[in-house]
Short mmCIF file of C-alpha atoms in Angstrom, two decimals:
data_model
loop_
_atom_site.label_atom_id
_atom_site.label_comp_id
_atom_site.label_asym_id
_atom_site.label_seq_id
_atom_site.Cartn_x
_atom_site.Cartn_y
_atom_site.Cartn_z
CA UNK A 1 8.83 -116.44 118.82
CA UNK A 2 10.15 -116.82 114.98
CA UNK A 3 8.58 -115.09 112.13
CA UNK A 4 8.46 -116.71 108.87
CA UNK A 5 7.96 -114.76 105.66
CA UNK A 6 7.55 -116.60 102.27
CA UNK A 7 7.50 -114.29 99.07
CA UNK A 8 8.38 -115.26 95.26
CA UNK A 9 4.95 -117.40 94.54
CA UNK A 10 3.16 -116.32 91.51
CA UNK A 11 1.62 -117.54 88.48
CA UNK A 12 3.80 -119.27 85.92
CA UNK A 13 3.17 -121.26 82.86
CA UNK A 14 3.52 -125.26 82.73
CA UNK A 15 7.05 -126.04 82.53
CA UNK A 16 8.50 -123.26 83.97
CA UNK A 17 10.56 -122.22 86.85
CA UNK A 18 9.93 -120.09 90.20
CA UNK A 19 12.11 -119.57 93.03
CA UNK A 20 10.51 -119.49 97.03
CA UNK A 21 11.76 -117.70 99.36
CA UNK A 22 11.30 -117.91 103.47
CA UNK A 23 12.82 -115.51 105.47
CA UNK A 24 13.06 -115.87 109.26
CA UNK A 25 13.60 -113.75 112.21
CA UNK A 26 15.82 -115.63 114.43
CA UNK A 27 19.68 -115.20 114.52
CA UNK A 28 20.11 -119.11 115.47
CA UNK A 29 18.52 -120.22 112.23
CA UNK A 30 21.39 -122.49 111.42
CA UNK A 31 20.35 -124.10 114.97
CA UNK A 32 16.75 -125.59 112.93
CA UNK A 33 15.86 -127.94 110.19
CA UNK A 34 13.38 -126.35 107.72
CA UNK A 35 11.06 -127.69 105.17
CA UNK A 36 8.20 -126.46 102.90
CA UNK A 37 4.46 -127.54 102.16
CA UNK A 38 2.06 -127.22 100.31
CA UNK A 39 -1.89 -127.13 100.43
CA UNK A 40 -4.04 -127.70 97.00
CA UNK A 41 -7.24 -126.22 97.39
CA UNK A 42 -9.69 -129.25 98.27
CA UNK A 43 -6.78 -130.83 99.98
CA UNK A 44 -5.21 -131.58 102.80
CA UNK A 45 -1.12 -129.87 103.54
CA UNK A 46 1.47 -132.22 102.28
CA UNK A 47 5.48 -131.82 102.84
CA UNK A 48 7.06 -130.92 99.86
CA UNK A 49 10.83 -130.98 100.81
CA UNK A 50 13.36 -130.32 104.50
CA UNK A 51 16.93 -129.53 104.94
CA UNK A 52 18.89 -129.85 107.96
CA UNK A 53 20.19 -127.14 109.84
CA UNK A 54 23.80 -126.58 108.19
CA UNK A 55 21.84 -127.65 105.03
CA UNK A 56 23.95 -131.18 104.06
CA UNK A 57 21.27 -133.21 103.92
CA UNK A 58 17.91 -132.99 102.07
CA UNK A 59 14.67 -134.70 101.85
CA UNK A 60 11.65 -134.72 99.11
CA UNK A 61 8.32 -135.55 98.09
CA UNK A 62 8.16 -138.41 95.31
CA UNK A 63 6.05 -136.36 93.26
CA UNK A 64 8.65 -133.04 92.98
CA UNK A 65 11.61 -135.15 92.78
CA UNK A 66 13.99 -134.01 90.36
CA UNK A 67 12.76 -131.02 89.99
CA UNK A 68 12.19 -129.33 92.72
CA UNK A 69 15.75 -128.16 95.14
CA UNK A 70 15.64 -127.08 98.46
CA UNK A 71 18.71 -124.57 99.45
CA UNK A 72 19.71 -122.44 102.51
CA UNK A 73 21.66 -119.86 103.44
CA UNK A 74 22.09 -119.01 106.68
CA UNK A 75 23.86 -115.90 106.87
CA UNK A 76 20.95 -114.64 105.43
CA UNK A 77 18.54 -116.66 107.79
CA UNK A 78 16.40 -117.73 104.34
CA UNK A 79 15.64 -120.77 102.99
CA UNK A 80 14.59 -121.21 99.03
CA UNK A 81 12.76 -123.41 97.53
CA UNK A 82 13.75 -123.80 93.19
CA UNK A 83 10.56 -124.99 91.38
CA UNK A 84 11.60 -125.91 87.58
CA UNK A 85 9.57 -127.66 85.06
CA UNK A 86 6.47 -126.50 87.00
CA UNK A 87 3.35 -128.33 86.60
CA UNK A 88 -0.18 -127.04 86.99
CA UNK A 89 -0.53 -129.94 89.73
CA UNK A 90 1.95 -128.03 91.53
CA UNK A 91 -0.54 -125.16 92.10
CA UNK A 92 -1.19 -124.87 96.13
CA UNK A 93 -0.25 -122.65 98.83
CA UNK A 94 3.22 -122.95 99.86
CA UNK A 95 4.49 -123.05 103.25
CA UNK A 96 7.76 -123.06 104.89
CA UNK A 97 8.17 -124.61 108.24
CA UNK A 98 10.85 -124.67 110.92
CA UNK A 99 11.29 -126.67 114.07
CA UNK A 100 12.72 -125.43 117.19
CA UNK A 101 11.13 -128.78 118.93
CA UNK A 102 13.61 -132.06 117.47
CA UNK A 103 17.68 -131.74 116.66
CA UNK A 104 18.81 -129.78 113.57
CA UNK A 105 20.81 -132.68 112.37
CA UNK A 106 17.89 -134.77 110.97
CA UNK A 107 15.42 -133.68 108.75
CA UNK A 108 11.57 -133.63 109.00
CA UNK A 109 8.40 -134.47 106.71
CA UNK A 110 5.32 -134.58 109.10
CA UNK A 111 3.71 -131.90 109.99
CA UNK A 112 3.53 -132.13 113.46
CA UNK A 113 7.40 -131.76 113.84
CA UNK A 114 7.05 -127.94 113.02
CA UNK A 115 6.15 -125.60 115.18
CA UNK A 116 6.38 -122.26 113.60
CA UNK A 117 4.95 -121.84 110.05
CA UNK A 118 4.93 -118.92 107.46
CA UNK A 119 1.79 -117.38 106.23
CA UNK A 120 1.82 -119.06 102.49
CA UNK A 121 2.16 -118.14 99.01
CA UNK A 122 0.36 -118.87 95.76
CA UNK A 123 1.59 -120.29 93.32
CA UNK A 124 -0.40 -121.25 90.37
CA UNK A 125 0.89 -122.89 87.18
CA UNK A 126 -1.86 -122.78 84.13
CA UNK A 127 -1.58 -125.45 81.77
#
């Protein structure tokens, strides 16, 4: 069983920056692709961005494009998540997501290709 803890969400003015943070319990992250959501209230999840395992190769949303980088480090076992020029669309609960189910060499934006998920943070950007 992997544990997922997100921390760094918070409430931010439109156009600036905040840093996620996922943190999870297994010692074979490296071995799983990761990626984060997010849910709007009223709305249904949507993928926001994946990395690979050994983190070369990264995916995104059209809409955060550009502004939104997805990093990893796994000595630490933690994935990030940099959100610059924030927008107050961008407020939603994020999660982050790993897979122990499909290869760490690819990268993953359904939903259904996770199988462990954090607990979500807010973040909410006021206009």
């Amino acid at each position: 069983q992997v544990q997922l803890v997100e921390s760094g969400g918070g409430l931010v003015q439109a156009g600036g920056s905040l840093r996620l943070s996922c943190a999870a319990s297994d010692r074979t992250f490296s071995s799983y692709a990761m990626g984060w959501f997010r849910q709007a209230p009223g709305k249904e999840r949507e993928f926001v961005a994946t990395i690979t395992g050994s983190g070369g190769n990264t995916d995104y949303a059209d809409s955060v494009k550009g502004r939104f980088a997805i990093s990893r480090d796994n000595a630490k076992n933690t994935v990030y998540l940099q959100m610059n020029s924030l927008k107050p669309e961008d407020t939603a609960v994020y999660y982050c997501a790993l897979t122990t189910a499909y290869s760490a060499n690819y990268y993953y934006t359904r939903e259904y290709e996770y199988n462990y998920w954090g607990q979500g943070t807010q973040v909410t950007v006021s206009s």
